mmCIF file of C-alpha atoms and ligand atoms in Angstrom:
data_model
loop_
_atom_site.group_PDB
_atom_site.id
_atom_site.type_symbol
_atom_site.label_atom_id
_atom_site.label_comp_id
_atom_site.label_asym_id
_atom_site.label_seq_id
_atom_site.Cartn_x
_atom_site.Cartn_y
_atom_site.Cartn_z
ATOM 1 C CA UNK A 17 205.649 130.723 7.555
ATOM 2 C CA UNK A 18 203.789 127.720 6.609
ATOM 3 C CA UNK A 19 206.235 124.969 4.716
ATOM 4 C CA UNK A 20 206.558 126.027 0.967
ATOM 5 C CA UNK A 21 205.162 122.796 -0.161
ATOM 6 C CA UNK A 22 201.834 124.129 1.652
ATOM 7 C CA UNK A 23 201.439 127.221 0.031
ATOM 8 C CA UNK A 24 202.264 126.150 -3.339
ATOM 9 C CA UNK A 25 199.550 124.259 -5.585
ATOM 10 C CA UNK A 26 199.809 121.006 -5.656
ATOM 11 C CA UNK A 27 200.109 120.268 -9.397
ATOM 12 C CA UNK A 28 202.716 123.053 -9.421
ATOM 13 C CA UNK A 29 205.051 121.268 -6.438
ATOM 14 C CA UNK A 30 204.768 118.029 -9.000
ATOM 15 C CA UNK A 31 204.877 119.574 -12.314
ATOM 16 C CA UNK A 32 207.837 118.534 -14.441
ATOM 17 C CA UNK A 33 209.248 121.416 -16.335
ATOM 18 C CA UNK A 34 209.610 121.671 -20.102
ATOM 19 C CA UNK A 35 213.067 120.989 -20.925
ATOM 20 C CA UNK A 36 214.728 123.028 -23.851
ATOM 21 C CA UNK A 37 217.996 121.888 -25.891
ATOM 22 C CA UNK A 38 219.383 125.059 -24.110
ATOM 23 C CA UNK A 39 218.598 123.131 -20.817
ATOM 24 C CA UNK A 40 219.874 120.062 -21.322
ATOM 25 C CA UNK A 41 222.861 121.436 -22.098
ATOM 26 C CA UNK A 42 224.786 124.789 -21.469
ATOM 27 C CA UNK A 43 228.108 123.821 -21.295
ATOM 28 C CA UNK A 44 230.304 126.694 -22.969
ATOM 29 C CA UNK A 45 233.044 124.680 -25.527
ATOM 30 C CA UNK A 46 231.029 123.272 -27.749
ATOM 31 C CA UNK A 47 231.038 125.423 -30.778
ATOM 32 C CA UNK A 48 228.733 123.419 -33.212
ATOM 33 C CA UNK A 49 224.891 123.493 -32.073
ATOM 34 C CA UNK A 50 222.802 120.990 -33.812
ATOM 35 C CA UNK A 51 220.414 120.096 -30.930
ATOM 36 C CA UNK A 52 217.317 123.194 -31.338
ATOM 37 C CA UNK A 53 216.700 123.230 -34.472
ATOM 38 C CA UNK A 54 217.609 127.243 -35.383
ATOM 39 C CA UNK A 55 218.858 128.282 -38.271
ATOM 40 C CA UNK A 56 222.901 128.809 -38.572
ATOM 41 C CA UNK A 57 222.191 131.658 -40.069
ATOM 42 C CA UNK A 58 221.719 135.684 -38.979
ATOM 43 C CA UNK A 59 223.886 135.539 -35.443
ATOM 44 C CA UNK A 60 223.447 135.997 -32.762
ATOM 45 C CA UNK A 61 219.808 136.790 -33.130
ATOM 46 C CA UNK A 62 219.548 132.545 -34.531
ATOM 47 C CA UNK A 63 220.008 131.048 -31.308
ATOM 48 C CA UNK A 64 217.721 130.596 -28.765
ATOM 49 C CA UNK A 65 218.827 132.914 -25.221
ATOM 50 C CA UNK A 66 220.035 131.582 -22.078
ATOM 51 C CA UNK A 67 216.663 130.719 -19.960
ATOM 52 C CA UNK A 68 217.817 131.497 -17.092
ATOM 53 C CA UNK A 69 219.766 134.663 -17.953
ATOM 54 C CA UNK A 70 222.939 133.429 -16.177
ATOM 55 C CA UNK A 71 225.389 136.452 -17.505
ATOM 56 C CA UNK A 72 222.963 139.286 -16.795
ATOM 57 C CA UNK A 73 222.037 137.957 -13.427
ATOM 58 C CA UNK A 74 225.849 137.551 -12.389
ATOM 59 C CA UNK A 75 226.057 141.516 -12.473
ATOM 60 C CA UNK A 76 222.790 141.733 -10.571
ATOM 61 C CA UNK A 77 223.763 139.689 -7.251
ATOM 62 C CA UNK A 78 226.589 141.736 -6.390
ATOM 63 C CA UNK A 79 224.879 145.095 -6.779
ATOM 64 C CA UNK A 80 222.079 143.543 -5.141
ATOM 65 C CA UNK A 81 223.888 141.450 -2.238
ATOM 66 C CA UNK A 82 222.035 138.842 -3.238
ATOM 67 C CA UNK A 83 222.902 134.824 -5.128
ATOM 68 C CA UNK A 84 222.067 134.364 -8.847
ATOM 69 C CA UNK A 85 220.026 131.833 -7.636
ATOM 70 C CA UNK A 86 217.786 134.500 -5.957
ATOM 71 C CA UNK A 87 216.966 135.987 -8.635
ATOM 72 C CA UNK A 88 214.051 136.288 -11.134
ATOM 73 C CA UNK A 89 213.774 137.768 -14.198
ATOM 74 C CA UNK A 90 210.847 138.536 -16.274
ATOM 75 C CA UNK A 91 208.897 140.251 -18.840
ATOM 76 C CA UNK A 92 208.397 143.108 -16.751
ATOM 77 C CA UNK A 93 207.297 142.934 -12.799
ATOM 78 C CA UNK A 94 203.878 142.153 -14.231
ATOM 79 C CA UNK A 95 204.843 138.713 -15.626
ATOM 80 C CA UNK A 96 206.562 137.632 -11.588
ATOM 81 C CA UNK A 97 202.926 138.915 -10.179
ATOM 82 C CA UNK A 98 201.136 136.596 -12.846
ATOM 83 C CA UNK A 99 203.459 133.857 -12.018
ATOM 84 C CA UNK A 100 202.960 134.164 -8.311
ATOM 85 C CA UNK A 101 199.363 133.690 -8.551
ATOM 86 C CA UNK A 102 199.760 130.734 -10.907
ATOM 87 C CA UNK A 103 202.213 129.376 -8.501
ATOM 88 C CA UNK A 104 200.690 129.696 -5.089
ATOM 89 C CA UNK A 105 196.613 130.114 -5.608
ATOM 90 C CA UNK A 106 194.729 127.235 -6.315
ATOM 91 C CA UNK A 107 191.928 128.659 -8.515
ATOM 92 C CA UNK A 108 188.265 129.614 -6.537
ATOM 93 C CA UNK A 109 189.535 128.634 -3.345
ATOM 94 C CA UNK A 110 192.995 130.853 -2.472
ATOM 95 C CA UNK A 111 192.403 134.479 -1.795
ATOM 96 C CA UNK A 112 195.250 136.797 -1.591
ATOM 97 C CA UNK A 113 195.058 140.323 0.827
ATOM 98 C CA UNK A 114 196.578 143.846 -0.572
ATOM 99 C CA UNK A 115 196.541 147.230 0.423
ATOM 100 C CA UNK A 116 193.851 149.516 -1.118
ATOM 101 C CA UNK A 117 194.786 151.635 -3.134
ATOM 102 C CA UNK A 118 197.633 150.336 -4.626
ATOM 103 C CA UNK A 119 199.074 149.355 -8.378
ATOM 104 C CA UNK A 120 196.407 148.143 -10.288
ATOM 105 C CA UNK A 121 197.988 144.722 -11.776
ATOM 106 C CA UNK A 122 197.398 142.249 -8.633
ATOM 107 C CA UNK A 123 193.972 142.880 -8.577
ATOM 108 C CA UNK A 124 193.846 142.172 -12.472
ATOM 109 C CA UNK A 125 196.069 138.793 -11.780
ATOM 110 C CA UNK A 126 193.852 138.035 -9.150
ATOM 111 C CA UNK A 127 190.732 137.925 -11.173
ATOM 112 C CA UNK A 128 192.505 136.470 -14.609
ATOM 113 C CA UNK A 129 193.614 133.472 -12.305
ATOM 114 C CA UNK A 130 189.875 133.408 -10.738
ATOM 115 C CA UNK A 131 191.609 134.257 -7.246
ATOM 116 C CA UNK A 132 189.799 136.468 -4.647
ATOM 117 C CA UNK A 133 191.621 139.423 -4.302
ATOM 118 C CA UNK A 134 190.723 141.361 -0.516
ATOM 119 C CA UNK A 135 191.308 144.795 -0.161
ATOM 120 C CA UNK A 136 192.297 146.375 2.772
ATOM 121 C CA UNK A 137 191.943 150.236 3.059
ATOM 122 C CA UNK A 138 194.693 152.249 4.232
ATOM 123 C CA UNK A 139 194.303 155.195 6.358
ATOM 124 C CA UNK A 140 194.236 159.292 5.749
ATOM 125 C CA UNK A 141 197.994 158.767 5.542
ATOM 126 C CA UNK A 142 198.325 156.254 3.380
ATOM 127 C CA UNK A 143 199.546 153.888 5.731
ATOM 128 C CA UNK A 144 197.912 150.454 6.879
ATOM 129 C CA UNK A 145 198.223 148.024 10.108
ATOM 130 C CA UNK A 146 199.321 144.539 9.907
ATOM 131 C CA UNK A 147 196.858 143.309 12.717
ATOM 132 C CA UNK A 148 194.153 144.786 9.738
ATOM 133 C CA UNK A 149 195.298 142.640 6.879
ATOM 134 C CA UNK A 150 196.011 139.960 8.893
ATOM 135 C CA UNK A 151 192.148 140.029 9.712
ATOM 136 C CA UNK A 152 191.588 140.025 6.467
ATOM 137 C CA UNK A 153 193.413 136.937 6.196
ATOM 138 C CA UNK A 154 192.249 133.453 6.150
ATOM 139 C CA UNK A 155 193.797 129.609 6.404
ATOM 140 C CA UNK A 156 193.817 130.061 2.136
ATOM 141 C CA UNK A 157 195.806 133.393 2.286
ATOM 142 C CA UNK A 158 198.684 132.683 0.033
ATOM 143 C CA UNK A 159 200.055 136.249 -0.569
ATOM 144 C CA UNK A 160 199.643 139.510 0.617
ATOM 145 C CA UNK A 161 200.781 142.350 -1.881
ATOM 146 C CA UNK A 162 202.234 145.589 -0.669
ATOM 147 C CA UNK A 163 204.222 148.233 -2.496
ATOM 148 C CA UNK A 164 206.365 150.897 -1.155
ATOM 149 C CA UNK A 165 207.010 153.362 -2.130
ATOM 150 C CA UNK A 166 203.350 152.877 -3.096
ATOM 151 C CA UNK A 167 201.668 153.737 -6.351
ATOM 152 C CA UNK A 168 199.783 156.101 -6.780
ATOM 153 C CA UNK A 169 200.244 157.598 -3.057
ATOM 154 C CA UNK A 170 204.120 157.688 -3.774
ATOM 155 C CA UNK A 171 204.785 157.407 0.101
ATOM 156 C CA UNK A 172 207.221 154.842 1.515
ATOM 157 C CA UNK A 173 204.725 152.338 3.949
ATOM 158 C CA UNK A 174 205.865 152.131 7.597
ATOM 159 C CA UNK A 175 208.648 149.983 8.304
ATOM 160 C CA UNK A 176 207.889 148.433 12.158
ATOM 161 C CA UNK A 177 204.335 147.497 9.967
ATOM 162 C CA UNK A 178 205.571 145.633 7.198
ATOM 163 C CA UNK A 179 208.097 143.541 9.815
ATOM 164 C CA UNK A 180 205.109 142.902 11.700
ATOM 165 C CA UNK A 181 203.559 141.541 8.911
ATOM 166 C CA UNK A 182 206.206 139.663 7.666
ATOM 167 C CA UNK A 183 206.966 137.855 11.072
ATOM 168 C CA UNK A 184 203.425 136.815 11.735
ATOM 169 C CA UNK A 185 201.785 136.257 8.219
ATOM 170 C CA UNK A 186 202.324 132.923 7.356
ATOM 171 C CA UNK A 187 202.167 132.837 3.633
ATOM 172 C CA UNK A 188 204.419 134.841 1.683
ATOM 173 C CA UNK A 189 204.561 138.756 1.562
ATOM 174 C CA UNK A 190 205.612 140.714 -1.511
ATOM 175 C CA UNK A 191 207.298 143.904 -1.509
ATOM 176 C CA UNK A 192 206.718 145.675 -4.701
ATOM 177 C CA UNK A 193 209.975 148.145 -4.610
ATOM 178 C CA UNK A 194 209.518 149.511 -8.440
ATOM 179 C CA UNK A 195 209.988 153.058 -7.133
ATOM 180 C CA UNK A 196 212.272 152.300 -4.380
ATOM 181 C CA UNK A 197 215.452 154.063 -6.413
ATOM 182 C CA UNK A 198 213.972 157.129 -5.533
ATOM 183 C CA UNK A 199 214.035 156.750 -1.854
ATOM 184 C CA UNK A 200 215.843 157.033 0.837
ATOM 185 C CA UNK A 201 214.788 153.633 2.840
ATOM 186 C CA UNK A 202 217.035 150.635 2.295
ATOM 187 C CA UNK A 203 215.561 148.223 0.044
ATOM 188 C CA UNK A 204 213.964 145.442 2.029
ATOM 189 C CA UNK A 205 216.316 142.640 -0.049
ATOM 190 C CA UNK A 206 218.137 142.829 3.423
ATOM 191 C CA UNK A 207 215.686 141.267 5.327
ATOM 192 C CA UNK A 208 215.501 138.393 2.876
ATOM 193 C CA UNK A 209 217.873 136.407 5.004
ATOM 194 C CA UNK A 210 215.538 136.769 8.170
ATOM 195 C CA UNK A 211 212.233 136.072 6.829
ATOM 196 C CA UNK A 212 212.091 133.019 4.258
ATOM 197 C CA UNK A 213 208.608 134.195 3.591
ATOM 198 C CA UNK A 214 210.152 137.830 1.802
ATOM 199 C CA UNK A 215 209.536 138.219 -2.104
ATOM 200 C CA UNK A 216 210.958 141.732 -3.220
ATOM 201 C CA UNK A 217 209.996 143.091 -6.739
ATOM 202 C CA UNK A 218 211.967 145.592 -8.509
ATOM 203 C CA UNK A 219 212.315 146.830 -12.321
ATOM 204 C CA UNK A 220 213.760 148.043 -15.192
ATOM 205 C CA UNK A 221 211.054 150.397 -16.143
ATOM 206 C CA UNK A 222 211.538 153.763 -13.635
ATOM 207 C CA UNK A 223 215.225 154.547 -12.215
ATOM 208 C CA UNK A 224 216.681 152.469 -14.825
ATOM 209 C CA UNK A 225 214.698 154.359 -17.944
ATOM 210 C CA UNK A 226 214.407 150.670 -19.596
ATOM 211 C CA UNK A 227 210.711 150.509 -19.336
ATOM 212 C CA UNK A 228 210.639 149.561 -23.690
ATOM 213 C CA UNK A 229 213.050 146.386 -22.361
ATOM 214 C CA UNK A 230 210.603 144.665 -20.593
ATOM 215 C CA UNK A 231 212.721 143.442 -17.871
ATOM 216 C CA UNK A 232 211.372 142.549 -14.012
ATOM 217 C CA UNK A 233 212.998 141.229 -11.252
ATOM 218 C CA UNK A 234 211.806 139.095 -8.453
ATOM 219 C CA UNK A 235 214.373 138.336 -5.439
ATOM 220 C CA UNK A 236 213.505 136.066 -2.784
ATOM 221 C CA UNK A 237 214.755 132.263 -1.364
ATOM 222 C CA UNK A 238 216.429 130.010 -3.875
ATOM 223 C CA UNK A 239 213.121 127.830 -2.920
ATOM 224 C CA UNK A 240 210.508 130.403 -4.087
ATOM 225 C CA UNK A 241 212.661 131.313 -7.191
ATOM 226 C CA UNK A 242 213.147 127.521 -8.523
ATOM 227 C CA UNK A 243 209.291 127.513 -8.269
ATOM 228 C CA UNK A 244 208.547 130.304 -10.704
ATOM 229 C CA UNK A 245 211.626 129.588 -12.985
ATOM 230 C CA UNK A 246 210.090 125.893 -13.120
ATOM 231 C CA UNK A 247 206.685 127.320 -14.392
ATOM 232 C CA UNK A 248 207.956 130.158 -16.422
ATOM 233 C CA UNK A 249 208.159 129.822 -20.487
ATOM 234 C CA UNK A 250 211.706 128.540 -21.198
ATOM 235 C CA UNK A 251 212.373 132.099 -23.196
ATOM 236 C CA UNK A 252 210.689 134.530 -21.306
ATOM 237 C CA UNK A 253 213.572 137.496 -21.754
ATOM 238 C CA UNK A 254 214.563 137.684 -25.461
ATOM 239 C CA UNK A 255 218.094 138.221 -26.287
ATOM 240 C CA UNK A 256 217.909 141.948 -27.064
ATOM 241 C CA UNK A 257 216.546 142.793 -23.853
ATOM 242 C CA UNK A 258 219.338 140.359 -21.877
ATOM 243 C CA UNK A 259 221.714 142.479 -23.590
ATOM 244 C CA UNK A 260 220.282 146.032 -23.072
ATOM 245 C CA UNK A 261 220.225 145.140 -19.555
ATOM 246 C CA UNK A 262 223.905 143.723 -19.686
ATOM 247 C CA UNK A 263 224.626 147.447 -21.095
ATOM 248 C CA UNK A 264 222.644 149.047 -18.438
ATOM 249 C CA UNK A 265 224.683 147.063 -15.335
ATOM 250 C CA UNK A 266 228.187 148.151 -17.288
ATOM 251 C CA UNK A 267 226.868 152.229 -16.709
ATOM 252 C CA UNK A 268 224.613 151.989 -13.530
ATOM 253 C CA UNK A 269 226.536 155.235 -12.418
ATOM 254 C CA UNK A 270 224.475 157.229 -14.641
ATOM 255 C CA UNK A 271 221.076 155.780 -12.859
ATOM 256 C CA UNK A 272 222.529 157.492 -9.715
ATOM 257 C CA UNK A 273 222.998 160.995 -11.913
ATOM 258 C CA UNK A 274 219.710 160.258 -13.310
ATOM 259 C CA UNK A 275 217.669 159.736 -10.353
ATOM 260 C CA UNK A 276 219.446 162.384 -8.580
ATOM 261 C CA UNK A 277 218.488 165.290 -10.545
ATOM 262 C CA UNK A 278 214.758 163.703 -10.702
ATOM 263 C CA UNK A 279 214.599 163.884 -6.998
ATOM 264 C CA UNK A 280 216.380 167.774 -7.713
ATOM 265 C CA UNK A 281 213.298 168.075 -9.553
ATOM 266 C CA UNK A 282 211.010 166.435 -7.911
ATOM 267 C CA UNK A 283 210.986 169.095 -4.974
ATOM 268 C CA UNK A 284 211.227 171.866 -7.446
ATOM 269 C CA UNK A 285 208.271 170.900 -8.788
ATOM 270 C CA UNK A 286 206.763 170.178 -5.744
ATOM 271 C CA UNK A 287 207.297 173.559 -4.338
ATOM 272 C CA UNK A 288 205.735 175.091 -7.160
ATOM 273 C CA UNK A 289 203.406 172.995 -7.727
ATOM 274 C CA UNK A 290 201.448 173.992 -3.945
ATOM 275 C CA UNK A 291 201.733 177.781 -4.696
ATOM 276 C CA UNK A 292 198.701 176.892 -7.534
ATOM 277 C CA UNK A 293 195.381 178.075 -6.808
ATOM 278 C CA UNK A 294 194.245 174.503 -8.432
ATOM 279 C CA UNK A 295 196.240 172.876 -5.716
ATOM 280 C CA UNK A 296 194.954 171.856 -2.559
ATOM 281 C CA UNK A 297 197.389 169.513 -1.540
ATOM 282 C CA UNK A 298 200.567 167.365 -2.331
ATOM 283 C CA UNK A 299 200.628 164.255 -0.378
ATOM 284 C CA UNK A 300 204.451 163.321 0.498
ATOM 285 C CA UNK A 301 206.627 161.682 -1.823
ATOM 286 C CA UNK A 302 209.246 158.927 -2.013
ATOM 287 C CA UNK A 303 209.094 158.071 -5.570
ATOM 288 C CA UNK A 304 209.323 159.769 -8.724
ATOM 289 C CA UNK A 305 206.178 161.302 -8.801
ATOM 290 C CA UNK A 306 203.502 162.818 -6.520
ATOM 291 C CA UNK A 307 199.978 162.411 -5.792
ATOM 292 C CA UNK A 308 198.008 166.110 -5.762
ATOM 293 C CA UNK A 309 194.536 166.963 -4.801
ATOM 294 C CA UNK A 310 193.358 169.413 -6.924
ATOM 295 C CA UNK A 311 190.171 171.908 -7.369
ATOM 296 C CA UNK A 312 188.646 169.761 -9.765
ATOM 297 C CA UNK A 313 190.564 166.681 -11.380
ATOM 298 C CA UNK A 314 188.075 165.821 -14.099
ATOM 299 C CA UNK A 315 188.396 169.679 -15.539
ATOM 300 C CA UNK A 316 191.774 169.628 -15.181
ATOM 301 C CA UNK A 317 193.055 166.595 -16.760
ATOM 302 C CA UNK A 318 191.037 167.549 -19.993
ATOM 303 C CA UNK A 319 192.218 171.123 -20.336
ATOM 304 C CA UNK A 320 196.174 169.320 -19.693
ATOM 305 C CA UNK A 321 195.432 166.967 -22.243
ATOM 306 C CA UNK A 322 194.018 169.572 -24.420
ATOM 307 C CA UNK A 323 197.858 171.401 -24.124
ATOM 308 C CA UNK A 324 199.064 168.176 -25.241
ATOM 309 C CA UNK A 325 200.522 167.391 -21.129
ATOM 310 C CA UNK A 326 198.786 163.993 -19.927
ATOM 311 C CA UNK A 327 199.041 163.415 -16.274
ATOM 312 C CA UNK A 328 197.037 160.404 -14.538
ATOM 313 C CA UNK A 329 193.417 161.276 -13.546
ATOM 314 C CA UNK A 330 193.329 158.701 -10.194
ATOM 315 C CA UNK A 331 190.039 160.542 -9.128
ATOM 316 C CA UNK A 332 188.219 157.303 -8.952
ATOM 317 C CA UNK A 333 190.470 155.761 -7.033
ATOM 318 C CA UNK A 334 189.963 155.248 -3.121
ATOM 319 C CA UNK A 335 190.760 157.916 -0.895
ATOM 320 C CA UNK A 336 192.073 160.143 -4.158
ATOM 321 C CA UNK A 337 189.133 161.729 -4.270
ATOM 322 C CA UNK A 338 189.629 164.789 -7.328
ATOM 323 C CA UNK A 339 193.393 163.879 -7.189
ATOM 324 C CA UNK A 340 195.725 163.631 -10.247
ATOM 325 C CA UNK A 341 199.273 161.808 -10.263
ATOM 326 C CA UNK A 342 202.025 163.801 -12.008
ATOM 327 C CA UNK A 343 205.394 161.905 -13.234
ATOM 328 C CA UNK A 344 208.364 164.525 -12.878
ATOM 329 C CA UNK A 345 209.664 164.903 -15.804
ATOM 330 C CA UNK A 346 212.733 167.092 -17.498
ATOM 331 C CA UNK A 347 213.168 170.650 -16.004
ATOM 332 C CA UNK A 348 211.334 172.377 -19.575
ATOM 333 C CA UNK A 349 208.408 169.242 -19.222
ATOM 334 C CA UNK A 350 207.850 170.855 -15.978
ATOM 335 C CA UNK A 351 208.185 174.027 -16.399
ATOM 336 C CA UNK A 352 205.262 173.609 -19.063
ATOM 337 C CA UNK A 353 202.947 171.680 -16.483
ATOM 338 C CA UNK A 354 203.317 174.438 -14.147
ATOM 339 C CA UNK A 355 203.271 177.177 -17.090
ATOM 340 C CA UNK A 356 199.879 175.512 -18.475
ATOM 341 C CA UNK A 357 198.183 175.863 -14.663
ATOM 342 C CA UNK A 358 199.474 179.204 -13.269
ATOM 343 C CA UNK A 359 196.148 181.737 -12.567
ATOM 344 C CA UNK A 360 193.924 178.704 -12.855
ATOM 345 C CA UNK A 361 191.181 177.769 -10.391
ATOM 346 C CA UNK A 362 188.422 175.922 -11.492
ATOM 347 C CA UNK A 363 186.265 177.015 -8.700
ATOM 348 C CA UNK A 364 184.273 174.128 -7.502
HETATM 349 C C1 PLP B 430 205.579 150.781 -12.890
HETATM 350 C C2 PLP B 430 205.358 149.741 -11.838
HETATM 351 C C3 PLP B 430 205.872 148.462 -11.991
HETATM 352 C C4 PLP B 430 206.653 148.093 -13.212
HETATM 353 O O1 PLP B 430 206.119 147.075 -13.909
HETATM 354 P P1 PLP B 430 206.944 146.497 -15.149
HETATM 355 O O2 PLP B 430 206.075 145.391 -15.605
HETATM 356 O O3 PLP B 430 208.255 146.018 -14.596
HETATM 357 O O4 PLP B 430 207.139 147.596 -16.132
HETATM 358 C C5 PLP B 430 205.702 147.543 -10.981
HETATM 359 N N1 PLP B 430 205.051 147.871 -9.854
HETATM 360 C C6 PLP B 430 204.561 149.093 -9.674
HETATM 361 C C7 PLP B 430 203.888 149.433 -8.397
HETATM 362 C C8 PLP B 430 204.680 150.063 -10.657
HETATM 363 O O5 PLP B 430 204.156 151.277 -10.462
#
């Protein structure tokens, strides 16, 4: 990995932050607050929230195995992306590299920060090389994007691949783990220690049924994190949602019952699913839902939406080709996708 103060942008390295009252000071006996202008009335939802979350993210690190001060948190995984971008890429001259297809949001960062996103195309099984996107690489490579399991193929990417990458890329690599609750593979926070050059993203939105929340979380080297909480805005995770998540930490034994009877599901509806005569194929599946090729998408996602049963129409989407991707839902949600679709063809 290059040194950090070569991949960052220059004015970024230099900036000085905005300092809030809440900055300056946090100490926890004072008990009369005169210092950010609020109002003393309507607590708690007067006072401004911690900035850096420090009670929520005290839960996190142990579950995690990681330090407080590895952690990010966000408006949603989408607000880390943005911020990694406006971090690292310098404006019409960095390019970042990500696997095609994939979540839609880098590419969208990449062109709201006028940064050339390259796309690398991943083969019939949805996996990709590292020698390929390092080819794709150049001297102003600052990130390379991958997500696994990825979205919308649902498969986990190849492990020996993405260490290969990470070892020999030398910009920073980020593992987008949103689904990675629903899979079996360790989460790749455990290589964090042995490559300095590691950014994992995870959320409150899927296993953790908080997607209203808005909560994201980026995990990486106390170097990389300082960097993005420097350029964040001081009050990026309101109150509410610090303490929904605070709630959510105190009962994370009912994620586990959760996600387990999603993944009971999830092959349920699987198996069901392939005995359709509008189903050619269901691509394998770590996350919670699958990717299915299908007789004809376009017909089919209009007669489901017609039933009042939206699925995702990816049909447009590189090697998805006529294929739709369907979020498992409860047992009777199910049970009415496959109820809606039994005896239908739509012969091409
Ligand atoms: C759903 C999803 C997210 C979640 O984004 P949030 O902003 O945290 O809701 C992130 N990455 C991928 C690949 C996703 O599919």
């Amino acid at each position: 990995m290059k040194p950090l103060k070569e991949l960052t942008r220059p004015n970024i390295w230099t900036l000085k932050p905005y300092s809030s009252a809440r900055d300056e000071y946090n100490g926890a006996e004072a008990s009369i607050f005169l210092d950010a202008n609020e109002n003393p009335y309507n607590t708690p939802n007067n006072r401004y929230p911690d900035p850096l979350q420090r009670e929520l993210k005290r839960l996190i690190a142990p579950v995690k195995k990681v330090l407080p001060e590895q952690i990010f948190l966000g408006n949603g995984s989408d607000e880390a992306i943005d911020l990694l971008f406006r971090a690292f890429c310098r404006p019409g001259t960095d390019n970042v590299v990500a696997i095609d297809p994939t979540y839609g949001m880098y590419q969208v960062c990449a062109e709201v920060n006028d940064v050339e996103y390259r796309k690398v195309q991943l083969d019939e099984d949805f996996q990709f090389k590292s020698d390929k996107l390092l080819a794709a690489s150049d001297d102003n490579t600052k990130l390379v994007f991958l997500c696994s399991p990825n979205n919308p193929t649902g498969n986990n990417l190849c492990q020996e691949e993405i260490l290969a990458l990470l070892q020999d890329f030398q910009g920073l690599v980020i593992i987008d783990e949103a689904y990675a609750d629903f899979s079996d593979v360790p989460s790749y926070l455990n290589k964090l220690e042995d490559y300095p050059n590691l950014i994992v993203l995870q959320t409150f939105s899927k296993a953790w049924g908080c997607a209203a929340i808005r909560l994201g979380m980026a995990f990486a080297s106390k170097e990389i994190i300082g960097i993005m909480n420097r350029i964040k805005y001081p009050y990026n995770v309101n109150l509410l949602t610090q303490q929904e998540a605070i709630r959510m930490m105190e009962k994370h034994y009912q994620v586990q019952e959760w996600v387990k009877s999603l993944l009971n599901e999830r092959s349920r509806l699987v198996k069901e699913f392939r005995k359709l005569p509008c189903c050619e194929q269901v691509y394998p599946t770590d996350a919670n839902f699958f990717l299915t090729r299908v007789t004809d998408a376009k017909r089919i996602y209009d007669y489901l939406v017609e039933k009042g049963i939206i699925v995702r129409n990816r049909t447009n989407v590189t090697l998805c080709h006529n294929c739709l991707r369907i979020t498992v839902g409860t047992r009777p949600e199910n049970d009415a996708l496959l109820e809606a679709l039994k005896g239908k063809k739509w012969e091409k």
